[in-house]
Short mmCIF file of C-alpha atoms in Angstrom, two decimals:
data_model
loop_
_atom_site.label_atom_id
_atom_site.label_comp_id
_atom_site.label_asym_id
_atom_site.label_seq_id
_atom_site.Cartn_x
_atom_site.Cartn_y
_atom_site.Cartn_z
CA MET A 5 24.07 10.71 -5.87
CA THR A 6 24.10 14.43 -5.71
CA ALA A 7 23.47 16.16 -2.31
CA LEU A 8 20.22 17.97 -3.48
CA LEU A 9 18.84 14.57 -4.21
CA ARG A 10 19.65 13.05 -0.74
CA ILE A 11 18.09 16.17 0.93
CA ILE A 12 14.84 16.13 -1.34
CA LEU A 13 14.83 12.22 -0.29
CA VAL A 14 15.13 12.85 3.43
CA ILE A 15 12.61 15.91 3.28
CA VAL A 16 9.96 13.86 0.89
CA SER A 17 10.35 10.72 3.42
CA LEU A 18 10.20 12.75 6.57
CA GLY A 19 7.14 14.68 5.24
CA THR A 20 5.50 11.31 4.13
CA PHE A 21 6.41 9.69 7.53
CA ALA A 22 4.43 12.92 9.27
CA LEU A 23 1.58 12.64 7.09
CA VAL A 24 1.18 8.76 7.74
CA ILE A 25 1.26 9.41 11.43
CA GLN A 26 -1.07 12.11 11.09
CA LYS A 27 -3.58 9.90 9.43
CA ILE A 28 -3.10 6.96 11.98
CA ARG A 29 -3.63 9.48 14.76
CA ALA A 30 -6.80 10.50 12.81
CA ALA A 31 -7.92 6.99 12.48
CA LYS A 32 -7.97 7.45 8.78
CA MET A 33 -5.23 4.94 8.02
CA GLN A 34 -5.00 1.38 9.36
CA ILE A 35 -1.86 0.34 10.97
CA ASP A 36 -1.45 -2.72 8.31
CA ASP A 37 -1.37 -0.06 5.56
CA SER A 38 0.79 2.59 7.49
CA ILE A 39 3.50 -0.07 8.18
CA PHE A 40 4.38 -0.29 4.21
CA TRP A 41 4.71 3.68 3.91
CA VAL A 42 6.70 3.84 7.14
CA LEU A 43 9.25 1.21 5.67
CA ILE A 44 9.50 3.01 2.26
CA CYS A 45 10.18 6.38 4.08
CA LEU A 46 12.52 4.55 6.42
CA MET A 47 14.40 3.02 3.24
CA PHE A 48 14.73 6.26 1.58
CA VAL A 49 16.16 8.05 4.73
CA ILE A 50 18.55 5.02 4.59
CA PHE A 51 19.38 5.48 0.76
CA ALA A 52 19.90 9.21 1.56
CA ILE A 53 22.11 8.66 4.58
CA PHE A 54 24.21 6.16 2.92
CA PRO A 55 24.24 7.06 -0.70
CA ALA A 56 26.91 4.27 -1.63
CA LEU A 57 24.26 1.57 -1.11
CA PRO A 58 21.68 2.95 -4.10
CA ASP A 59 24.89 3.16 -6.18
CA PHE A 60 26.26 -0.10 -5.64
CA MET A 61 22.49 -1.41 -6.11
CA ALA A 62 22.31 0.61 -9.40
CA LYS A 63 25.62 -0.67 -10.47
CA MET A 64 24.77 -4.16 -9.67
CA LEU A 65 21.64 -3.99 -11.75
CA GLY A 66 23.43 -2.27 -14.85
CA ILE A 67 21.40 0.85 -14.14
CA TYR A 68 23.77 3.70 -15.06
CA SER A 69 22.49 6.44 -12.60
CA THR A 70 21.48 6.54 -9.34
CA PRO A 71 18.30 8.60 -9.80
CA ASN A 72 17.10 6.09 -12.52
CA PHE A 73 17.69 3.42 -10.09
CA LEU A 74 15.74 4.94 -7.39
CA PHE A 75 12.80 5.69 -10.02
CA LEU A 76 12.86 2.31 -11.24
CA PHE A 77 12.73 0.79 -7.75
CA ILE A 78 10.03 2.71 -6.27
CA ILE A 79 7.85 2.02 -9.34
CA PHE A 80 8.72 -1.73 -8.81
CA VAL A 81 7.57 -1.41 -5.09
CA LEU A 82 4.24 0.79 -5.88
CA LEU A 83 3.30 -1.97 -8.43
CA LEU A 84 3.81 -4.72 -5.90
CA LYS A 85 1.37 -2.62 -3.65
CA VAL A 86 -1.27 -2.01 -6.37
CA PHE A 87 -1.04 -5.83 -7.03
CA SER A 88 -1.62 -6.55 -3.20
CA LEU A 89 -4.53 -3.87 -3.12
CA SER A 90 -6.15 -5.81 -6.02
CA ILE A 91 -5.98 -9.13 -4.21
CA HIS A 92 -7.51 -7.35 -1.42
CA ILE A 93 -10.24 -5.48 -3.06
CA GLY A 94 -11.06 -8.92 -4.90
CA VAL A 95 -11.32 -10.75 -1.60
CA LEU A 96 -13.68 -7.90 -0.29
CA GLU A 97 -15.76 -8.11 -3.55
CA LYS A 98 -16.42 -11.73 -2.97
CA LYS A 99 -17.06 -11.36 0.76
CA MET A 100 -19.49 -8.51 0.10
CA ARG A 101 -21.27 -10.62 -2.67
CA ASP A 102 -21.76 -13.63 -0.48
CA MET A 103 -23.15 -11.45 2.14
CA VAL A 104 -25.47 -9.74 0.00
CA GLN A 105 -26.60 -13.04 -1.56
CA GLU A 106 -27.06 -14.45 2.19
CA GLN A 107 -29.25 -11.61 3.09
CA ALA A 108 -31.28 -11.90 -0.03
CA LEU A 109 -32.03 -15.69 0.71
CA ASP A 110 -32.68 -14.68 4.23
CA GLU A 111 -35.22 -11.96 3.50
CA TYR A 112 -36.86 -14.25 0.89
CA GLU A 113 -37.09 -16.81 3.38
CA ASP A 114 -38.85 -14.65 5.88
CA LYS A 115 -41.45 -13.14 3.26
CA LYS A 116 -41.98 -17.11 2.47
CA ALA A 117 -42.83 -17.76 6.24
CA MET A 118 -44.94 -14.50 6.56
CA LYS A 119 -46.79 -15.42 3.55
CA GLU A 120 -47.33 -19.13 4.93
CA LYS A 121 -48.45 -17.68 8.04
CA ASN A 122 -50.88 -15.67 6.71
#
């Protein structure tokens, strides 16, 4: 891994880490989501400090260059995150649908009860 790539990894990782911390302080990001991003930043800093690690991992996977490995790795991690978020959105949509249906039934029963009183 070149020195330039290592410097870029550290700068981008620390910048992302600072942004995550800022969003947490402003209450615009939940702790659960921020843990993922902090771990990603930490991992890239480790990769930059110990460049032999991603080199070794790239060779073990048969990838010829370390930058290609890093790009492939981050794409894989982000795809996992997108999959996780898709599952989370599906759960939230089901909860919302159930709540709306329950509220509609409650309103219907309230209107029915009001008509019976009159």
